[in-house]
């Protein structure tokens, strides 16, 4: 009898321990799945083309591949031309209407010393051809996890020039370099970057080194111009990891590392570059301009407009929030996950169409464009949950809104 | 059947009461919020399953668990709309419903299993085993 009681007690503890292990295991597996970036979750199938791929240096470099997110690439695609000045020359990258990139690397006198062509051979595959003095030095697929941008092409062309126009190259992080090329962050070599976006918007970032005795720290300064008129500026202080911005009548503020640590990102997840500052300046300018027109203006308009009793009751219960917060409103826990592009695309769609959350209650009340934004957001979440491969693949057009 | 509305009320009050304890006031805005709310719901469901549910598990027992879950979701929805629903609130509510279903389901299962192992589950004498 005593033996049976002891056996029962022993069994109970085993069941309890087993359940605990099972619950902890399920929670861990679920969290890991939610945090895996799209690039890792879905094995890259790009780059399997007709050309042999370049070898990849296995050691970590100062120029590791970094996915900057759907919003960044959406805005960067608006750039038509990037001019990057270095101490020993200039690289000018142009994007054609077909999305292909042509980059000229010149010396200080303006003589062309290298030419890099990056062709999009499919939606996600690209190939690069590097030439010097009319001679083709190499032709290879772009590394699958690298998304060619104008800034990347300019740095790439300049790096190959500095490497002595090599024909035998390997991937060192996000750049193809001569074997044994000296390490170092290529972004640091740029002294000035000018980005020309569509709709006559231009951003220019320069490095500012304070004069001796000046109570300032080295920083980068970005000025953005709309039709030649300065509309705002952004400053980045690397030593303090401090970003400050001022756009007259739109937005003014700063963000520190400490402030970012309180967000799901946990701090700066990358080293801001001159070219990034230009895209960030465009983001501040375009999004806040749109929100000023479609967001706060529509709130003011809504306040003046006669409202039905139902709408009054609804507004007394629901705060009429018009402006979006960056990321997934109400789901900021998922800001660093594969769901983020769905939220960014939805925010952009709302800003573009001038929508707010009322479009969910009664779709025809605003415009069918808002219903389209909402439908695509639901589909994006559904497909991401179901397939877990990132929204752009399974949500055509999401990244080009 | 007084259990069902009572459990719905219990779930609603508990889920709403725990929201101010989360870092941002809404559980799905932070990992800690998710952890706090999920654990609260799971523990509540486990206690309810262990103390209130009877064996064998029938539709009445399932309705009691569903009432707890539905009540929790109503409570959380009220808190979300009080704070401002944001631009994707239907998706937020749907995801919240899914996660809370997992928490309540797992908690109920754990509670029922523990009660069975430790012999605390009440047996309904009117029903055949």
Short mmCIF file of C-alpha atoms in Angstrom, two decimals:
data_model
loop_
_atom_site.label_atom_id
_atom_site.label_comp_id
_atom_site.label_asym_id
_atom_site.label_seq_id
_atom_site.Cartn_x
_atom_site.Cartn_y
_atom_site.Cartn_z
CA UNK A 1 0.00 0.00 0.00
CA UNK A 2 2.80 2.36 0.94
CA UNK A 3 4.65 1.39 -2.23
CA UNK A 4 1.59 2.23 -4.41
CA UNK A 5 1.11 5.64 -2.74
CA UNK A 6 4.77 6.46 -3.25
CA UNK A 7 4.53 5.36 -6.88
CA UNK A 8 1.47 7.61 -7.42
CA UNK A 9 3.24 10.57 -5.87
CA UNK A 10 6.31 9.90 -8.00
CA UNK A 11 4.11 9.77 -11.14
CA UNK A 12 2.38 13.06 -10.23
CA UNK A 13 5.67 14.89 -9.95
CA UNK A 14 6.81 13.52 -13.28
CA UNK A 15 3.56 14.71 -14.93
CA UNK A 16 3.98 18.15 -13.34
CA UNK A 17 7.63 18.44 -14.42
CA UNK A 18 6.79 17.25 -17.94
CA UNK A 19 4.03 19.83 -18.27
CA UNK A 20 6.32 22.63 -17.12
CA UNK A 21 9.00 21.63 -19.65
CA UNK A 22 6.36 21.43 -22.40
CA UNK A 23 4.93 24.89 -21.62
CA UNK A 24 8.38 26.52 -21.43
CA UNK A 25 9.40 24.82 -24.68
CA UNK A 26 6.25 25.95 -26.49
CA UNK A 27 6.66 29.55 -25.31
CA UNK A 28 10.34 29.65 -26.36
CA UNK A 29 9.66 28.13 -29.78
CA UNK A 30 6.83 30.55 -30.40
CA UNK A 31 8.86 33.62 -29.41
CA UNK A 32 11.80 32.55 -31.54
CA UNK A 33 9.56 32.03 -34.54
CA UNK A 34 8.05 35.48 -34.11
CA UNK A 35 11.45 37.17 -33.88
CA UNK A 36 13.13 35.56 -36.88
CA UNK A 37 13.61 38.19 -39.61
CA UNK A 38 12.13 37.40 -42.99
CA UNK A 39 15.55 37.05 -44.56
CA UNK A 40 16.43 34.22 -42.18
CA UNK A 41 13.03 32.59 -42.03
CA UNK A 42 12.88 32.13 -45.76
CA UNK A 43 16.00 30.62 -47.26
CA UNK A 44 17.05 32.89 -50.10
CA UNK A 45 16.26 31.39 -53.44
CA UNK A 46 17.64 34.35 -55.34
CA UNK A 47 20.88 34.38 -57.15
CA UNK A 48 20.41 30.90 -58.60
CA UNK A 49 21.07 32.09 -62.11
CA UNK A 50 23.22 31.50 -65.11
CA UNK A 51 26.29 33.17 -63.59
CA UNK A 52 28.55 31.55 -61.01
CA UNK A 53 28.26 33.27 -57.63
CA UNK A 54 31.28 34.96 -56.08
CA UNK A 55 32.81 33.35 -53.01
CA UNK A 56 31.83 34.83 -49.66
CA UNK A 57 34.35 35.71 -46.95
CA UNK A 58 33.24 33.86 -43.85
CA UNK A 59 34.85 36.17 -41.30
CA UNK A 60 32.74 39.10 -40.09
CA UNK A 61 33.50 42.44 -41.71
CA UNK A 62 32.77 46.12 -41.03
CA UNK A 63 30.25 46.12 -43.87
CA UNK A 64 27.85 43.35 -42.94
CA UNK A 65 24.59 42.91 -44.85
CA UNK A 66 21.73 44.71 -43.13
CA UNK A 67 18.04 44.57 -44.00
CA UNK A 68 16.82 48.14 -43.53
CA UNK A 69 13.13 47.26 -43.75
CA UNK A 70 10.38 47.79 -46.29
CA UNK A 71 9.83 51.48 -45.53
CA UNK A 72 13.48 52.33 -46.14
CA UNK A 73 13.59 50.55 -49.50
CA UNK A 74 10.26 52.11 -50.50
CA UNK A 75 11.69 55.58 -49.92
CA UNK A 76 15.12 54.79 -51.35
CA UNK A 77 13.45 53.66 -54.58
CA UNK A 78 12.33 57.28 -55.03
CA UNK A 79 15.98 58.31 -55.47
CA UNK A 80 16.97 58.89 -59.07
CA UNK A 81 20.59 59.83 -58.55
CA UNK A 82 23.15 59.64 -55.75
CA UNK A 83 26.44 61.52 -55.93
CA UNK A 84 29.01 60.44 -53.35
CA UNK A 85 32.18 62.46 -52.90
CA UNK A 86 35.31 60.85 -51.48
CA UNK A 87 38.74 62.29 -50.73
CA UNK A 88 40.07 60.90 -53.99
CA UNK A 89 37.14 61.02 -56.36
CA UNK A 90 33.44 60.91 -56.95
CA UNK A 91 30.91 58.11 -57.67
CA UNK A 92 27.62 58.93 -59.37
CA UNK A 93 24.87 56.30 -59.38
CA UNK A 94 21.78 56.72 -61.56
CA UNK A 95 18.63 54.62 -61.47
CA UNK A 96 16.93 54.05 -64.81
CA UNK A 97 13.20 53.72 -65.36
CA UNK A 98 13.69 49.93 -65.48
CA UNK A 99 15.25 49.97 -62.01
CA UNK A 100 18.76 49.21 -63.32
CA UNK A 101 21.63 51.18 -61.81
CA UNK A 102 24.55 52.73 -63.70
CA UNK A 103 27.45 54.02 -61.65
CA UNK A 104 30.44 56.05 -62.81
CA UNK A 105 33.50 56.34 -60.64
CA UNK A 106 35.70 59.32 -61.51
CA UNK A 107 38.89 60.85 -60.21
CA UNK A 108 39.03 64.38 -58.82
CA UNK A 109 39.58 65.76 -62.32
CA UNK A 110 36.36 64.11 -63.53
CA UNK A 111 37.97 61.36 -65.62
CA UNK A 112 35.99 58.11 -65.64
CA UNK A 113 38.03 55.35 -64.03
CA UNK A 114 35.44 52.67 -63.41
CA UNK A 115 31.89 51.76 -64.36
CA UNK A 116 29.49 49.50 -62.48
CA UNK A 117 26.21 48.30 -63.99
CA UNK A 118 23.64 46.58 -61.79
CA UNK A 119 20.75 45.00 -63.68
CA UNK A 120 17.59 43.65 -62.10
CA UNK A 121 17.14 40.34 -63.92
CA UNK A 122 14.00 39.45 -61.95
CA UNK A 123 11.98 40.94 -59.11
CA UNK A 124 14.59 39.93 -56.55
CA UNK A 125 17.67 38.94 -58.57
CA UNK A 126 20.35 41.33 -59.79
CA UNK A 127 23.61 40.99 -61.66
CA UNK A 128 26.59 43.32 -61.64
CA UNK A 129 29.16 44.10 -64.32
CA UNK A 130 32.31 46.07 -63.48
CA UNK A 131 34.34 47.70 -66.21
CA UNK A 132 37.48 49.80 -66.22
CA UNK A 133 38.80 51.60 -69.29
CA UNK A 134 36.38 49.68 -71.50
CA UNK A 135 37.53 46.28 -70.20
CA UNK A 136 35.03 43.99 -68.45
CA UNK A 137 36.67 42.88 -65.23
CA UNK A 138 33.94 40.69 -63.76
CA UNK A 139 30.28 39.86 -64.21
CA UNK A 140 28.51 38.15 -61.32
CA UNK A 141 25.19 37.88 -59.54
CA UNK A 142 24.65 40.27 -56.64
CA UNK A 143 24.75 38.45 -53.32
CA UNK A 144 21.17 37.21 -52.65
CA UNK A 145 20.69 39.05 -49.36
CA UNK A 146 22.04 42.38 -50.67
CA UNK A 147 19.41 44.80 -51.96
CA UNK A 148 21.14 47.07 -54.48
CA UNK A 149 20.55 50.74 -53.66
CA UNK A 150 22.10 53.78 -55.33
CA UNK A 151 24.26 54.44 -52.28
CA UNK A 152 25.45 50.84 -52.23
CA UNK A 153 26.34 51.01 -55.94
CA UNK A 154 28.34 54.22 -55.44
CA UNK A 155 30.32 52.75 -52.55
CA UNK A 156 30.78 49.48 -54.42
CA UNK A 157 32.18 51.18 -57.52
CA UNK A 158 34.54 53.31 -55.44
CA UNK A 159 35.73 50.29 -53.43
CA UNK A 160 36.58 48.34 -56.59
CA UNK A 161 38.46 51.32 -57.90
CA UNK A 162 40.45 51.61 -54.67
CA UNK A 163 41.11 47.86 -54.77
CA UNK A 164 42.93 48.38 -58.08
CA UNK A 165 40.12 47.28 -60.41
CA UNK A 166 40.39 43.59 -59.49
CA UNK A 167 39.07 40.77 -61.65
CA UNK A 168 39.16 38.15 -58.86
CA UNK A 169 36.79 39.32 -56.16
CA UNK A 170 34.88 37.92 -53.20
CA UNK A 171 31.98 39.14 -51.07
CA UNK A 172 33.17 40.84 -47.92
CA UNK A 173 29.88 41.62 -46.23
CA UNK A 174 27.69 43.58 -48.61
CA UNK A 175 30.50 44.57 -50.98
CA UNK A 176 32.46 42.64 -53.61
CA UNK A 177 36.12 43.33 -52.89
CA UNK A 178 39.51 42.16 -54.09
CA UNK A 179 40.74 39.18 -52.12
CA UNK A 180 42.70 40.40 -49.14
CA UNK A 181 41.38 43.97 -49.45
CA UNK A 182 41.90 46.05 -46.35
CA UNK A 183 38.97 46.08 -43.92
CA UNK A 184 37.11 49.19 -42.79
CA UNK A 185 33.62 50.60 -42.98
CA UNK A 186 33.17 51.93 -46.51
CA UNK A 187 30.49 54.38 -45.35
CA UNK A 188 33.20 56.22 -43.41
CA UNK A 189 35.07 57.01 -46.65
CA UNK A 190 32.23 59.17 -47.99
CA UNK A 191 32.65 62.89 -47.31
CA UNK A 192 29.41 64.09 -48.89
CA UNK A 193 26.31 62.43 -50.34
CA UNK A 194 23.74 64.18 -52.49
CA UNK A 195 20.52 62.27 -53.20
CA UNK A 196 18.15 63.50 -55.89
CA UNK A 197 14.66 62.10 -55.33
CA UNK A 198 11.70 62.33 -57.66
CA UNK A 199 9.35 65.32 -57.50
CA UNK A 200 12.33 67.72 -57.35
CA UNK A 201 13.33 66.86 -53.78
CA UNK A 202 17.06 66.82 -53.05
CA UNK A 203 18.91 65.97 -49.83
CA UNK A 204 22.56 66.66 -49.12
CA UNK A 205 24.56 65.34 -46.18
CA UNK A 206 28.04 66.49 -45.25
CA UNK A 207 30.43 65.70 -42.44
CA UNK A 208 31.01 68.62 -40.09
CA UNK A 209 34.31 68.68 -38.21
CA UNK A 210 34.29 71.47 -35.58
CA UNK A 211 37.11 73.97 -35.65
CA UNK A 212 39.55 73.92 -32.73
CA UNK A 213 37.99 75.71 -29.75
CA UNK A 214 34.45 75.19 -31.00
CA UNK A 215 32.23 73.57 -28.39
CA UNK A 216 30.76 71.03 -30.81
CA UNK A 217 31.24 67.40 -31.59
CA UNK A 218 31.86 65.97 -35.07
CA UNK A 219 28.52 65.32 -36.71
CA UNK A 220 26.78 64.94 -40.03
CA UNK A 221 24.38 67.59 -41.28
CA UNK A 222 21.62 66.91 -43.78
CA UNK A 223 19.66 69.60 -45.56
CA UNK A 224 16.65 68.75 -47.68
CA UNK A 225 15.31 70.96 -50.46
CA UNK A 226 11.93 70.90 -52.22
CA UNK A 227 12.13 72.62 -55.61
CA UNK A 228 15.33 74.28 -54.44
CA UNK A 229 13.85 75.64 -51.21
CA UNK A 230 15.29 74.33 -47.95
CA UNK A 231 12.51 72.62 -45.97
CA UNK A 232 14.35 70.96 -43.12
CA UNK A 233 17.54 69.60 -41.63
CA UNK A 234 18.72 66.53 -39.77
CA UNK A 235 21.87 66.18 -37.65
CA UNK A 236 23.48 62.97 -36.43
CA UNK A 237 26.11 63.02 -33.66
CA UNK A 238 27.86 59.63 -33.76
CA UNK A 239 29.69 60.02 -30.44
CA UNK A 240 26.38 60.55 -28.60
CA UNK A 241 24.22 58.43 -30.89
CA UNK A 242 21.92 61.43 -31.06
CA UNK A 243 19.64 62.27 -33.99
CA UNK A 244 18.07 65.73 -34.18
CA UNK A 245 15.75 67.16 -36.80
CA UNK A 246 13.84 70.30 -37.57
CA UNK A 247 11.27 70.73 -40.35
CA UNK A 248 9.60 74.10 -40.24
CA UNK A 249 5.89 73.80 -39.43
CA UNK A 250 6.04 69.99 -39.56
CA UNK A 251 8.18 68.38 -36.92
CA UNK A 252 11.09 69.10 -34.63
CA UNK A 253 12.72 66.75 -32.15
CA UNK A 254 15.53 64.44 -31.25
CA UNK A 255 16.03 60.81 -30.37
CA UNK A 256 18.72 59.35 -28.15
CA UNK A 257 20.02 55.85 -27.63
CA UNK A 258 18.32 55.79 -24.20
CA UNK A 259 14.95 56.65 -25.75
CA UNK A 260 15.34 53.94 -28.37
CA UNK A 261 16.25 51.39 -25.71
CA UNK A 262 12.73 51.72 -24.35
CA UNK A 263 11.28 50.70 -27.71
CA UNK A 264 11.16 47.18 -29.15
CA UNK A 265 14.25 47.97 -31.26
CA UNK A 266 16.36 48.20 -28.09
CA UNK A 267 18.56 50.96 -29.52
CA UNK A 268 20.18 51.81 -32.82
CA UNK A 269 20.28 48.58 -34.79
CA UNK A 270 22.64 50.00 -37.41
CA UNK A 271 25.27 52.69 -37.91
CA UNK A 272 23.58 55.65 -39.65
CA UNK A 273 25.38 56.67 -42.83
CA UNK A 274 25.30 59.84 -44.91
CA UNK A 275 23.03 58.21 -47.51
CA UNK A 276 20.70 56.90 -44.78
CA UNK A 277 20.39 60.44 -43.40
CA UNK A 278 19.15 61.64 -46.80
CA UNK A 279 16.46 58.94 -46.91
CA UNK A 280 15.50 59.66 -43.29
CA UNK A 281 15.18 63.36 -44.13
CA UNK A 282 12.86 62.46 -47.00
CA UNK A 283 10.84 60.27 -44.61
CA UNK A 284 10.40 63.13 -42.13
CA UNK A 285 9.45 65.54 -44.86
CA UNK A 286 7.03 63.40 -46.88
CA UNK A 287 5.29 61.61 -44.02
CA UNK A 288 4.81 64.71 -41.91
CA UNK A 289 3.65 66.70 -44.91
CA UNK A 290 1.09 64.01 -45.71
CA UNK A 291 -0.04 63.73 -42.12
CA UNK A 292 -0.36 67.51 -41.90
CA UNK A 293 -2.57 67.48 -44.97
CA UNK A 294 -4.52 64.27 -44.45
CA UNK A 295 -4.27 63.73 -40.71
CA UNK A 296 -4.53 66.78 -38.53
CA UNK A 297 -6.29 68.74 -41.25
CA UNK A 298 -8.95 66.09 -41.48
CA UNK A 299 -9.33 66.12 -37.68
CA UNK A 300 -9.93 69.87 -37.81
CA UNK A 301 -12.30 69.44 -40.71
CA UNK A 302 -14.11 66.63 -38.92
CA UNK A 303 -14.52 68.81 -35.85
CA UNK A 304 -16.20 71.53 -37.86
CA UNK A 305 -18.36 69.27 -39.95
CA UNK A 306 -21.87 68.44 -38.70
CA UNK A 307 -21.85 64.96 -37.21
CA UNK A 308 -24.60 62.46 -36.82
CA UNK A 309 -25.71 61.34 -33.37
CA UNK A 310 -24.15 57.94 -34.00
CA UNK A 311 -20.80 59.53 -34.88
CA UNK A 312 -20.95 61.75 -31.76
CA UNK A 313 -21.62 58.72 -29.56
CA UNK A 314 -18.82 56.83 -31.26
CA UNK A 315 -16.36 59.71 -30.82
CA UNK A 316 -17.26 60.02 -27.17
CA UNK A 317 -16.27 56.39 -26.73
CA UNK A 318 -13.37 56.21 -29.19
CA UNK A 319 -10.62 58.78 -29.30
CA UNK A 320 -10.37 60.05 -32.91
CA UNK A 321 -6.71 59.28 -33.43
CA UNK A 322 -5.75 60.38 -36.92
CA UNK A 323 -1.97 60.29 -37.02
CA UNK A 324 -0.16 56.98 -37.15
CA UNK A 325 2.61 56.01 -34.81
CA UNK A 326 5.50 54.33 -36.61
CA UNK A 327 5.24 50.55 -36.54
CA UNK A 328 2.30 48.36 -35.58
CA UNK A 329 -0.22 50.47 -33.64
CA UNK A 330 -1.58 48.34 -30.81
CA UNK A 331 0.88 45.58 -31.66
CA UNK A 332 4.23 47.28 -31.01
CA UNK A 333 5.39 44.01 -29.51
CA UNK A 334 5.70 42.88 -33.14
CA UNK A 335 7.61 45.94 -34.39
CA UNK A 336 10.85 43.99 -34.74
CA UNK A 337 9.32 40.95 -36.40
CA UNK A 338 8.24 39.74 -39.82
CA UNK A 339 4.92 41.57 -39.34
CA UNK A 340 6.53 45.03 -39.39
CA UNK A 341 6.37 45.50 -43.21
CA UNK A 342 2.60 44.88 -43.07
CA UNK A 343 2.20 47.74 -40.58
CA UNK A 344 4.54 50.10 -42.45
CA UNK A 345 2.76 49.43 -45.73
CA UNK A 346 -0.60 50.03 -44.03
CA UNK A 347 0.63 53.30 -42.49
CA UNK A 348 1.90 54.49 -45.86
CA UNK A 349 -1.37 53.52 -47.53
CA UNK A 350 -3.37 55.42 -44.87
CA UNK A 351 -1.18 58.51 -45.25
CA UNK A 352 -1.48 58.38 -49.03
CA UNK A 353 -5.26 57.94 -49.09
CA UNK A 354 -6.01 60.15 -46.07
CA UNK A 355 -7.66 57.39 -44.03
CA UNK A 356 -8.25 56.90 -40.34
CA UNK A 357 -9.57 54.05 -38.24
CA UNK A 358 -13.21 54.87 -38.98
CA UNK A 359 -12.72 53.22 -42.36
CA UNK A 360 -12.86 49.88 -40.51
CA UNK A 361 -16.33 50.49 -39.03
CA UNK A 362 -18.17 51.35 -42.20
CA UNK A 363 -16.02 50.95 -45.33
CA UNK A 364 -17.90 53.28 -47.72
CA UNK A 365 -17.79 56.12 -45.16
CA UNK A 366 -14.38 57.34 -46.31
CA UNK A 367 -13.20 55.89 -49.58
CA UNK A 368 -12.77 52.49 -51.07
CA UNK A 369 -9.02 53.16 -51.16
CA UNK A 370 -9.06 52.93 -47.35
CA UNK A 371 -10.91 49.63 -47.57
CA UNK A 372 -8.16 48.49 -49.94
CA UNK A 373 -5.50 49.48 -47.35
CA UNK A 374 -7.34 47.54 -44.65
CA UNK A 375 -7.95 44.48 -46.80
CA UNK A 376 -4.31 44.28 -47.84
CA UNK A 377 -3.18 44.68 -44.22
CA UNK A 378 -5.40 41.77 -43.16
CA UNK A 379 -4.17 39.69 -46.09
CA UNK A 380 -0.57 40.58 -45.26
CA UNK A 381 -0.96 39.47 -41.63
CA UNK A 382 -2.80 36.34 -42.69
CA UNK A 383 -0.18 35.37 -45.28
CA UNK A 384 2.68 36.15 -42.90
CA UNK A 385 1.14 34.00 -40.19
CA UNK A 386 0.30 31.25 -42.62
CA UNK A 387 3.50 31.18 -44.58
CA UNK A 388 5.98 33.16 -42.44
CA UNK A 389 8.09 34.31 -45.34
CA UNK A 390 7.73 38.08 -45.25
CA UNK A 391 4.99 40.17 -46.75
CA UNK A 392 6.51 41.44 -49.96
CA UNK A 393 6.68 38.03 -51.61
CA UNK A 394 3.12 37.08 -50.82
CA UNK A 395 1.61 40.52 -51.00
CA UNK A 396 2.37 41.86 -54.46
CA UNK A 397 2.63 45.61 -54.53
CA UNK A 398 2.91 46.01 -50.77
CA UNK A 399 6.43 47.39 -50.98
CA UNK A 400 5.73 49.80 -53.79
CA UNK A 401 2.82 51.73 -52.31
CA UNK B 1 -26.01 27.97 -15.73
CA UNK B 2 -24.93 30.88 -13.57
CA UNK B 3 -21.34 29.83 -14.10
CA UNK B 4 -21.09 31.11 -17.68
CA UNK B 5 -21.96 34.81 -17.12
CA UNK B 6 -20.01 34.75 -13.87
CA UNK B 7 -16.90 33.42 -15.58
CA UNK B 8 -17.29 35.90 -18.45
CA UNK B 9 -17.43 38.71 -15.91
CA UNK B 10 -14.45 37.28 -14.04
CA UNK B 11 -12.42 37.01 -17.27
CA UNK B 12 -13.34 40.52 -18.33
CA UNK B 13 -12.53 42.12 -15.00
CA UNK B 14 -9.24 40.22 -14.65
CA UNK B 15 -8.06 40.99 -18.21
CA UNK B 16 -9.00 44.66 -17.90
CA UNK B 17 -7.46 44.98 -14.45
CA UNK B 18 -4.13 43.62 -15.59
CA UNK B 19 -3.75 46.12 -18.48
CA UNK B 20 -2.57 49.05 -16.31
CA UNK B 21 0.15 46.75 -14.98
CA UNK B 22 1.64 46.33 -18.47
CA UNK B 23 4.45 48.73 -19.50
CA UNK B 24 2.41 50.68 -22.07
CA UNK B 25 -1.12 50.11 -20.76
CA UNK B 26 -1.97 47.71 -23.56
CA UNK B 27 -0.65 44.19 -23.41
CA UNK B 28 0.22 43.65 -27.10
CA UNK B 29 2.50 46.68 -27.22
CA UNK B 30 5.35 45.03 -25.34
CA UNK B 31 6.82 41.60 -24.69
CA UNK B 32 6.41 42.07 -20.94
CA UNK B 33 2.78 43.02 -21.44
CA UNK B 34 2.19 39.85 -23.42
CA UNK B 35 3.92 37.77 -20.74
CA UNK B 36 2.01 39.39 -17.85
CA UNK B 37 -1.42 39.07 -19.49
CA UNK B 38 -0.83 35.59 -20.86
CA UNK B 39 0.35 34.27 -17.50
CA UNK B 40 -2.55 35.95 -15.69
CA UNK B 41 -5.10 34.44 -18.06
CA UNK B 42 -3.46 31.02 -17.95
CA UNK B 43 -3.30 30.99 -14.15
CA UNK B 44 -6.89 32.20 -13.89
CA UNK B 45 -8.03 29.53 -16.33
CA UNK B 46 -6.08 26.88 -14.44
CA UNK B 47 -7.65 27.86 -11.14
CA UNK B 48 -11.12 27.96 -12.70
CA UNK B 49 -10.60 24.59 -14.35
CA UNK B 50 -9.34 23.04 -11.14
CA UNK B 51 -11.98 24.54 -8.85
CA UNK B 52 -15.12 24.96 -10.92
CA UNK B 53 -15.12 22.46 -13.75
CA UNK B 54 -16.54 19.01 -13.23
CA UNK B 55 -15.73 15.69 -14.82
CA UNK B 56 -16.53 14.45 -17.40
CA UNK B 57 -15.86 17.40 -19.69
CA UNK B 58 -19.02 18.17 -21.65
CA UNK B 59 -20.39 21.11 -23.59
CA UNK B 60 -21.22 22.89 -20.34
CA UNK B 61 -17.60 22.77 -19.25
CA UNK B 62 -16.45 23.89 -22.70
CA UNK B 63 -18.93 26.79 -22.53
CA UNK B 64 -17.51 27.83 -19.18
CA UNK B 65 -13.96 28.00 -20.59
CA UNK B 66 -15.23 29.81 -23.69
CA UNK B 67 -17.07 32.30 -21.45
CA UNK B 68 -13.89 33.02 -19.53
CA UNK B 69 -12.03 33.62 -22.80
CA UNK B 70 -14.80 35.73 -24.35
CA UNK B 71 -15.14 37.81 -21.21
CA UNK B 72 -11.39 38.40 -21.13
CA UNK B 73 -11.49 39.58 -24.73
CA UNK B 74 -14.38 41.94 -24.08
CA UNK B 75 -12.51 43.40 -21.11
CA UNK B 76 -9.36 43.86 -23.15
CA UNK B 77 -11.28 45.38 -26.06
CA UNK B 78 -12.80 47.96 -23.72
CA UNK B 79 -9.32 48.87 -22.47
CA UNK B 80 -7.99 49.10 -26.04
CA UNK B 81 -10.75 51.47 -27.11
CA UNK B 82 -10.28 53.55 -23.96
CA UNK B 83 -6.58 54.00 -24.81
CA UNK B 84 -7.22 54.66 -28.51
CA UNK B 85 -7.70 51.81 -30.93
CA UNK B 86 -4.97 52.67 -33.46
CA UNK B 87 -5.13 52.03 -37.17
CA UNK B 88 -5.19 48.23 -37.23
CA UNK B 89 -7.44 47.50 -34.28
CA UNK B 90 -9.45 44.65 -35.90
CA UNK B 91 -6.15 42.83 -36.54
CA UNK B 92 -5.04 43.66 -32.99
CA UNK B 93 -8.25 42.21 -31.54
CA UNK B 94 -8.01 39.11 -33.73
CA UNK B 95 -4.39 38.44 -32.75
CA UNK B 96 -5.24 39.14 -29.10
CA UNK B 97 -8.12 36.69 -29.31
CA UNK B 98 -5.81 34.02 -30.72
CA UNK B 99 -3.10 34.49 -28.11
CA UNK B 100 -5.60 34.68 -25.24
CA UNK B 101 -7.30 31.51 -26.55
CA UNK B 102 -3.97 29.71 -26.34
CA UNK B 103 -3.40 31.04 -22.82
CA UNK B 104 -6.90 30.17 -21.55
CA UNK B 105 -6.86 26.81 -23.34
CA UNK B 106 -3.44 25.85 -21.99
CA UNK B 107 -4.34 27.10 -18.50
CA UNK B 108 -7.62 25.17 -18.47
CA UNK B 109 -5.92 22.04 -19.67
CA UNK B 110 -3.17 22.38 -17.09
CA UNK B 111 -5.69 23.08 -14.33
CA UNK B 112 -7.85 20.12 -15.28
CA UNK B 113 -4.84 17.84 -15.54
CA UNK B 114 -3.43 18.97 -12.21
CA UNK B 115 -6.80 18.54 -10.55
CA UNK B 116 -7.04 15.06 -12.04
CA UNK B 117 -3.54 14.08 -10.96
CA UNK B 118 -3.99 15.47 -7.46
CA UNK B 119 -7.59 14.31 -7.28
CA UNK B 120 -9.19 17.71 -6.81
CA UNK B 121 -11.59 17.71 -9.77
CA UNK B 122 -15.22 17.62 -8.78
CA UNK B 123 -17.22 14.79 -10.26
CA UNK B 124 -20.76 15.48 -11.38
CA UNK B 125 -22.74 12.64 -9.82
CA UNK B 126 -25.66 13.16 -12.22
CA UNK B 127 -23.52 12.35 -15.26
CA UNK B 128 -22.09 8.99 -16.20
CA UNK B 129 -18.30 8.85 -16.19
#
